[in-house]
CSV table of C-alpha atoms and ligand atoms in Angstrom, one decimal:
chain,number,residue,atom,x,y,z
A,1,MET,CA,69.6,-31.9,37.4
A,2,LEU,CA,67.5,-35.0,35.8
A,3,LEU,CA,64.6,-33.8,33.6
A,4,HIS,CA,61.6,-36.4,33.8
A,5,GLY,CA,58.4,-36.2,31.5
A,6,THR,CA,57.3,-35.3,28.8
A,7,ASP,CA,56.0,-31.4,30.1
A,8,VAL,CA,59.2,-30.1,28.7
A,9,LEU,CA,58.0,-30.7,25.0
A,10,LYS,CA,54.4,-29.3,25.9
A,11,ASP,CA,55.5,-26.2,27.2
A,12,ALA,CA,58.1,-25.9,24.5
A,13,ALA,CA,55.8,-26.4,21.6
A,14,ALA,CA,52.8,-24.1,23.3
A,15,ALA,CA,55.6,-21.3,23.4
A,16,GLY,CA,56.6,-21.8,20.1
A,17,HIS,CA,60.2,-23.3,20.8
A,18,ALA,CA,61.8,-26.6,20.6
A,19,VAL,CA,63.8,-28.5,23.2
A,20,PRO,CA,66.8,-29.6,21.4
A,21,GLY,CA,68.2,-33.3,21.4
A,22,PHE,CA,72.4,-33.1,21.4
A,23,VAL,CA,74.0,-36.2,20.3
A,24,ALA,CA,76.8,-37.1,22.5
A,25,TYR,CA,79.6,-39.5,21.9
A,26,ASN,CA,82.3,-39.0,24.4
A,27,LEU,CA,83.3,-37.0,27.5
A,28,GLU,CA,84.1,-33.6,25.9
A,29,THR,CA,80.7,-33.7,24.1
A,30,VAL,CA,78.7,-34.6,27.1
A,31,GLN,CA,80.4,-31.9,28.7
A,32,GLY,CA,80.2,-29.1,26.1
A,33,VAL,CA,76.6,-29.9,26.1
A,34,THR,CA,76.1,-29.7,29.6
A,35,ALA,CA,77.7,-26.4,29.9
A,36,ALA,CA,75.7,-25.5,27.0
A,37,ALA,CA,72.3,-25.7,29.1
A,38,GLU,CA,74.1,-24.7,32.2
A,39,ALA,CA,75.1,-21.2,30.3
A,40,CYS,CA,71.5,-20.7,28.9
A,41,GLY,CA,69.1,-21.8,31.9
A,42,ARG,CA,67.0,-24.0,29.0
A,43,PRO,CA,66.3,-28.1,29.3
A,44,VAL,CA,68.4,-29.9,27.2
A,45,LEU,CA,68.2,-33.4,26.0
A,46,ILE,CA,71.6,-35.3,26.0
A,47,GLN,CA,71.2,-38.1,23.6
A,48,ALA,CA,74.0,-40.4,24.2
A,49,GLY,CA,73.2,-43.6,22.0
A,50,SER,CA,72.7,-46.0,20.2
A,51,SER,CA,75.0,-45.3,18.0
A,52,PRO,CA,77.6,-43.6,20.1
A,53,PHE,CA,78.0,-46.7,22.3
A,54,LYS,CA,79.5,-48.2,19.6
A,55,HIS,CA,82.3,-45.7,19.9
A,56,ALA,CA,82.5,-45.0,23.7
A,57,GLY,CA,80.9,-48.6,25.2
A,58,ARG,CA,77.2,-48.7,26.7
A,59,GLU,CA,78.2,-48.6,30.2
A,60,ALA,CA,80.6,-45.9,30.0
A,61,LEU,CA,78.7,-43.3,28.0
A,62,MET,CA,75.4,-44.2,30.0
A,63,ARG,CA,77.0,-43.4,33.4
A,64,LEU,CA,78.7,-40.7,31.9
A,65,ALA,CA,75.6,-38.7,30.4
A,66,LEU,CA,73.8,-39.6,33.7
A,67,ASP,CA,76.2,-38.4,35.8
A,68,ALA,CA,76.7,-35.0,34.1
A,69,ALA,CA,73.1,-34.4,34.4
A,70,ALA,CA,72.4,-35.2,37.6
A,71,HIS,CA,75.2,-32.9,38.9
A,72,SER,CA,74.3,-30.3,36.6
A,73,THR,CA,72.4,-27.1,37.8
A,74,ALA,CA,70.6,-26.9,34.2
A,75,ARG,CA,67.8,-29.5,33.7
A,76,LEU,CA,68.7,-32.2,31.4
A,77,GLY,CA,67.4,-35.2,30.2
A,78,VAL,CA,69.2,-38.2,29.2
A,79,HIS,CA,67.8,-40.0,26.1
A,80,LEU,CA,68.5,-43.2,23.8
A,81,ASP,CA,68.8,-42.0,20.0
A,82,HIS,CA,67.1,-44.2,17.3
A,83,SER,CA,67.7,-47.7,19.1
A,84,ARG,CA,66.6,-50.6,17.2
A,85,ASP,CA,67.5,-53.3,19.7
A,86,LEU,CA,64.6,-54.0,22.9
A,87,ASP,CA,67.3,-55.3,24.9
A,88,GLU,CA,69.3,-52.0,24.7
A,89,ILE,CA,66.1,-50.0,25.6
A,90,THR,CA,65.6,-51.9,28.5
A,91,ALA,CA,69.1,-51.1,29.5
A,92,CYS,CA,69.0,-47.7,29.4
A,93,LEU,CA,65.5,-47.8,31.1
A,94,GLU,CA,67.1,-49.8,34.2
A,95,ALA,CA,70.3,-47.4,34.4
A,96,GLY,CA,67.9,-44.3,34.7
A,97,TYR,CA,67.3,-43.1,31.0
A,98,THR,CA,64.6,-40.0,31.1
A,99,SER,CA,63.3,-40.9,27.4
A,100,VAL,CA,64.2,-43.7,24.6
A,101,MET,CA,63.4,-43.4,20.5
A,102,VAL,CA,62.7,-46.9,19.5
A,103,ASP,CA,63.4,-46.8,15.9
A,104,GLY,CA,61.0,-49.0,13.6
A,105,SER,CA,61.1,-46.8,10.7
A,106,HIS,CA,63.0,-49.5,8.8
A,107,LEU,CA,59.8,-52.0,9.5
A,108,PRO,CA,56.6,-52.5,7.8
A,109,PHE,CA,54.1,-50.3,9.4
A,110,THR,CA,52.4,-53.1,11.6
A,111,GLU,CA,56.0,-54.2,12.8
A,112,ASN,CA,56.9,-51.1,13.6
A,113,ILE,CA,53.5,-50.5,16.0
A,114,ALA,CA,54.8,-54.1,17.4
A,115,LEU,CA,58.1,-53.0,18.4
A,116,THR,CA,56.8,-49.4,19.4
A,117,LYS,CA,54.3,-51.0,21.4
A,118,GLU,CA,56.8,-53.1,23.5
A,119,ALA,CA,59.1,-50.1,23.9
A,120,VAL,CA,56.2,-48.0,25.2
A,121,ARG,CA,55.2,-51.1,27.9
A,122,ARG,CA,59.1,-51.0,29.1
A,123,ALA,CA,59.4,-47.4,29.5
A,124,ARG,CA,56.4,-47.0,31.4
A,125,ASP,CA,57.2,-49.2,34.2
A,126,HIS,CA,61.0,-47.1,34.6
A,127,GLY,CA,58.9,-43.5,34.1
A,128,ALA,CA,60.4,-42.6,31.1
A,129,TRP,CA,58.8,-41.4,28.1
A,130,VAL,CA,59.0,-42.7,24.3
A,131,GLU,CA,59.5,-40.9,21.0
A,132,ALA,CA,59.1,-43.3,17.8
A,133,GLU,CA,59.7,-42.6,14.1
A,134,LEU,CA,57.3,-43.3,11.2
A,135,GLY,CA,58.8,-42.5,7.4
A,136,ALA,CA,62.3,-42.7,6.7
A,137,LEU,CA,64.8,-40.0,6.9
A,138,PRO,CA,67.9,-40.2,4.6
A,139,GLY,CA,71.5,-39.7,5.5
A,140,ASP,CA,73.4,-41.1,8.2
A,141,GLU,CA,73.4,-40.4,11.8
A,142,ASP,CA,77.2,-40.3,12.5
A,143,VAL,CA,78.9,-39.3,9.2
A,144,SER,CA,77.4,-36.3,6.7
A,145,THR,CA,76.5,-38.0,3.0
A,146,ASP,CA,75.1,-34.8,1.4
A,147,ALA,CA,71.9,-37.2,1.0
A,148,VAL,CA,68.8,-36.2,-0.8
A,149,ALA,CA,65.2,-36.7,0.6
A,150,GLN,CA,63.0,-39.0,-0.8
A,151,ALA,CA,59.2,-38.0,-1.0
A,152,THR,CA,57.9,-41.6,-1.3
A,153,ALA,CA,59.5,-42.2,2.6
A,154,MET,CA,57.6,-39.2,4.0
A,155,THR,CA,55.2,-39.5,7.0
A,156,ASP,CA,51.8,-39.9,5.8
A,157,PRO,CA,49.5,-37.9,8.1
A,158,ASP,CA,46.6,-40.8,8.3
A,159,GLN,CA,48.9,-43.7,9.2
A,160,ALA,CA,51.1,-41.0,11.8
A,161,ALA,CA,47.4,-41.1,13.4
A,162,GLU,CA,46.4,-44.5,13.5
A,163,PHE,CA,50.5,-45.7,14.8
A,164,VAL,CA,50.4,-42.8,17.7
A,165,ALA,CA,46.8,-44.2,18.7
A,166,ALA,CA,48.1,-47.8,18.2
A,167,THR,CA,51.4,-47.4,20.2
A,168,GLY,CA,50.5,-44.8,22.8
A,169,VAL,CA,54.0,-43.2,22.3
A,170,ASP,CA,54.6,-39.6,23.3
A,171,ALA,CA,56.7,-38.0,20.9
A,172,LEU,CA,56.8,-39.0,17.2
A,173,ALA,CA,59.4,-38.1,14.5
A,174,VAL,CA,58.4,-37.8,11.2
A,175,ALA,CA,60.5,-37.2,7.9
A,176,VAL,CA,58.9,-34.2,6.0
A,177,GLY,CA,61.8,-33.6,3.8
A,178,ASN,CA,64.2,-33.5,6.5
A,179,VAL,CA,67.8,-35.0,6.1
A,180,HIS,CA,70.6,-36.3,8.5
A,181,GLY,CA,73.7,-34.5,8.2
A,182,PHE,CA,74.6,-31.4,6.0
A,183,THR,CA,73.5,-31.1,2.4
A,184,LYS,CA,74.9,-29.1,-0.7
A,185,SER,CA,71.6,-27.3,-1.5
A,186,PRO,CA,69.6,-26.1,1.3
A,187,VAL,CA,66.7,-28.4,2.7
A,188,ARG,CA,62.9,-27.4,2.1
A,189,LEU,CA,60.6,-29.0,4.4
A,190,ASP,CA,57.2,-30.2,3.1
A,191,LEU,CA,55.4,-27.6,6.1
A,192,ALA,CA,51.8,-28.7,4.4
A,193,ARG,CA,52.6,-32.3,5.4
A,194,LEU,CA,54.2,-31.5,8.8
A,195,ALA,CA,50.7,-29.2,9.5
A,196,ALA,CA,48.0,-31.8,8.5
A,197,ILE,CA,50.3,-34.3,10.5
A,198,HIS,CA,50.3,-31.8,13.3
A,199,GLN,CA,46.5,-31.7,13.4
A,200,ALA,CA,45.9,-35.0,12.8
A,201,VAL,CA,48.3,-36.6,15.9
A,202,PRO,CA,47.8,-35.4,19.7
A,203,VAL,CA,51.7,-35.8,20.6
A,204,PRO,CA,54.6,-33.4,20.3
A,205,LEU,CA,56.4,-33.9,17.1
A,206,VAL,CA,60.2,-34.5,16.6
A,207,LEU,CA,62.6,-32.9,13.6
A,208,HIS,CA,65.6,-35.2,13.0
A,209,GLY,CA,68.2,-34.1,10.6
A,210,ALA,CA,68.4,-30.3,11.8
A,211,SER,CA,71.9,-30.0,11.4
A,212,GLY,CA,72.2,-27.1,8.4
A,213,LEU,CA,68.5,-26.5,8.2
A,214,PRO,CA,67.7,-23.1,7.1
A,215,VAL,CA,66.5,-20.9,10.0
A,216,GLU,CA,63.1,-20.4,8.4
A,217,GLU,CA,62.1,-23.7,7.5
A,218,LEU,CA,63.0,-24.2,11.0
A,219,HIS,CA,60.9,-21.7,12.6
A,220,GLY,CA,58.2,-23.0,10.3
A,221,ALA,CA,58.4,-26.6,12.0
A,222,LEU,CA,58.4,-25.0,15.0
A,223,THR,CA,54.9,-23.4,14.5
A,224,ARG,CA,53.4,-26.9,13.4
A,225,GLY,CA,54.1,-29.1,16.3
A,226,VAL,CA,57.9,-29.4,16.3
A,227,ALA,CA,58.8,-29.7,20.1
A,228,LYS,CA,62.1,-31.4,19.8
A,229,VAL,CA,64.9,-30.9,17.2
A,230,ASN,CA,67.8,-33.2,16.9
A,231,VAL,CA,71.4,-31.8,16.2
A,232,ASN,CA,74.5,-34.1,16.0
A,233,ALA,CA,76.1,-33.0,12.8
A,234,GLU,CA,76.8,-29.0,13.9
A,235,LEU,CA,78.5,-30.4,16.9
A,236,ARG,CA,81.0,-32.9,15.5
A,237,ARG,CA,82.0,-30.0,12.8
A,238,ALA,CA,82.3,-27.2,16.0
A,239,TYR,CA,84.5,-30.0,17.7
A,240,LEU,CA,86.5,-30.8,14.4
A,241,GLU,CA,87.3,-27.4,13.5
A,242,ALA,CA,88.6,-26.2,16.9
A,243,VAL,CA,90.5,-29.7,17.1
A,244,ARG,CA,92.1,-28.6,13.8
A,245,SER,CA,93.2,-25.1,14.8
A,246,THR,CA,94.3,-26.3,18.4
A,247,LEU,CA,96.4,-28.3,17.0
A,248,PRO,CA,99.6,-26.9,15.5
A,249,ALA,CA,99.9,-25.3,19.0
A,250,ALA,CA,99.3,-28.2,21.1
A,251,LEU,CA,101.5,-30.8,18.9
A,252,PRO,CA,104.9,-29.7,20.1
A,253,GLY,CA,104.2,-30.3,23.8
A,254,SER,CA,102.1,-33.3,23.1
A,255,ASP,CA,99.4,-31.0,25.0
A,256,ALA,CA,96.4,-33.1,24.3
A,257,VAL,CA,94.5,-31.6,27.0
A,258,SER,CA,94.2,-28.2,25.2
A,259,LEU,CA,93.0,-30.2,22.2
A,260,TRP,CA,90.1,-31.7,24.0
A,261,ALA,CA,89.4,-28.6,25.7
A,262,SER,CA,89.0,-27.0,22.7
A,263,GLY,CA,86.6,-29.4,20.9
A,264,ARG,CA,84.5,-29.1,24.4
A,265,ASP,CA,84.3,-25.4,24.1
A,266,ALA,CA,83.6,-25.5,20.7
A,267,VAL,CA,80.7,-28.2,21.2
A,268,ARG,CA,79.3,-25.7,23.9
A,269,ASP,CA,79.3,-22.8,21.7
A,270,ALA,CA,77.9,-24.5,18.5
A,271,ALA,CA,74.9,-25.8,21.3
A,272,LEU,CA,74.5,-22.5,22.3
A,273,GLU,CA,74.0,-21.5,18.7
A,274,VAL,CA,71.4,-23.7,18.1
A,275,ILE,CA,69.6,-23.4,21.3
A,276,GLY,CA,69.0,-19.4,20.2
A,277,ARG,CA,67.5,-20.5,16.6
A,278,LEU,CA,65.0,-22.9,18.9
A,279,THR,CA,63.8,-20.1,20.6
A,280,PRO,CA,62.4,-17.9,18.2
A,281,GLY,CA,61.8,-14.2,20.2
A,282,ALA,CA,63.3,-15.4,23.8
A,283,GLU,CA,64.8,-12.5,25.4
A,284,THR,CA,65.8,-14.2,28.5
A,285,ALA,CA,67.1,-17.3,30.0
A,286,ASN,CA,65.0,-19.5,32.1
A,287,ALA,CA,61.7,-17.8,29.8
B,1,13P,P1,71.9,-34.0,12.4
B,1,13P,O1,72.6,-35.3,11.5
B,1,13P,O2,70.9,-33.3,10.9
B,1,13P,O3,72.6,-33.4,12.8
B,1,13P,O4,70.4,-34.7,12.8
B,1,13P,C1,70.8,-35.5,14.2
B,1,13P,C2,69.8,-36.3,14.4
B,1,13P,O5,68.8,-36.3,13.7
B,1,13P,C3,70.1,-37.3,15.6
B,1,13P,O6,69.0,-38.1,16.0
């Protein structure tokens, strides 16, 4: 069923958990993420766009994700990830997305505020919530580049307070040392900065770039206001490794279905593993 509203983020934060936002590119990744949500009974966000739209096509991927969420027994939000384009945001809102991320992190502060304010205005008309980003995250969203964090691009707590007050945004993605994709050396978050941002802003925080993040860093973030955690590269890697190991047996009979199924199941298992990490101390499903 489609999951509306920000209560899910607030409840997760209050319980010391986080809601996972999993990036989905195609049928198998949408199916794998949906199956993980059904298996664990916890709320999950399918992040279908905007980079994956370049692969699958916007209409096709939007419909796929919305249909999977609407017909599932699990609580699934459908979220537009990293959009810089108000027309794209409007298209997703009109299609029924439950949340959107407007990414003005590349813009000067006042322009980021203006873009985010407009996205919030449009989302309100559709009952959707909005995530925005302040500070810049190193790395690529689709390919792991072993990027390293740039201290200068980190989110400033005072600016964050001003930004949230000026835009009315519902959730804020922060740059506190987090990096998109895998890195050779373990990422260390600036947890003191994260705590200061949490003190300064009244909305749930979002941690992008959680693939490969050491679990102690992740759990440190969960106790400092992070209520949504984005993961992409871990699912991509799981998919590719499963496909590689299935390929030799699939190739002689051109058995593409077994190949795609192995990728789908690997995405499900990887997503379940992430969900376990995001739920410190949870003993039962539906907690
Ligand atoms: P990773 O690239 O670390 O998987 O993070 C995904 C993400 O933040 C998507 O917005």
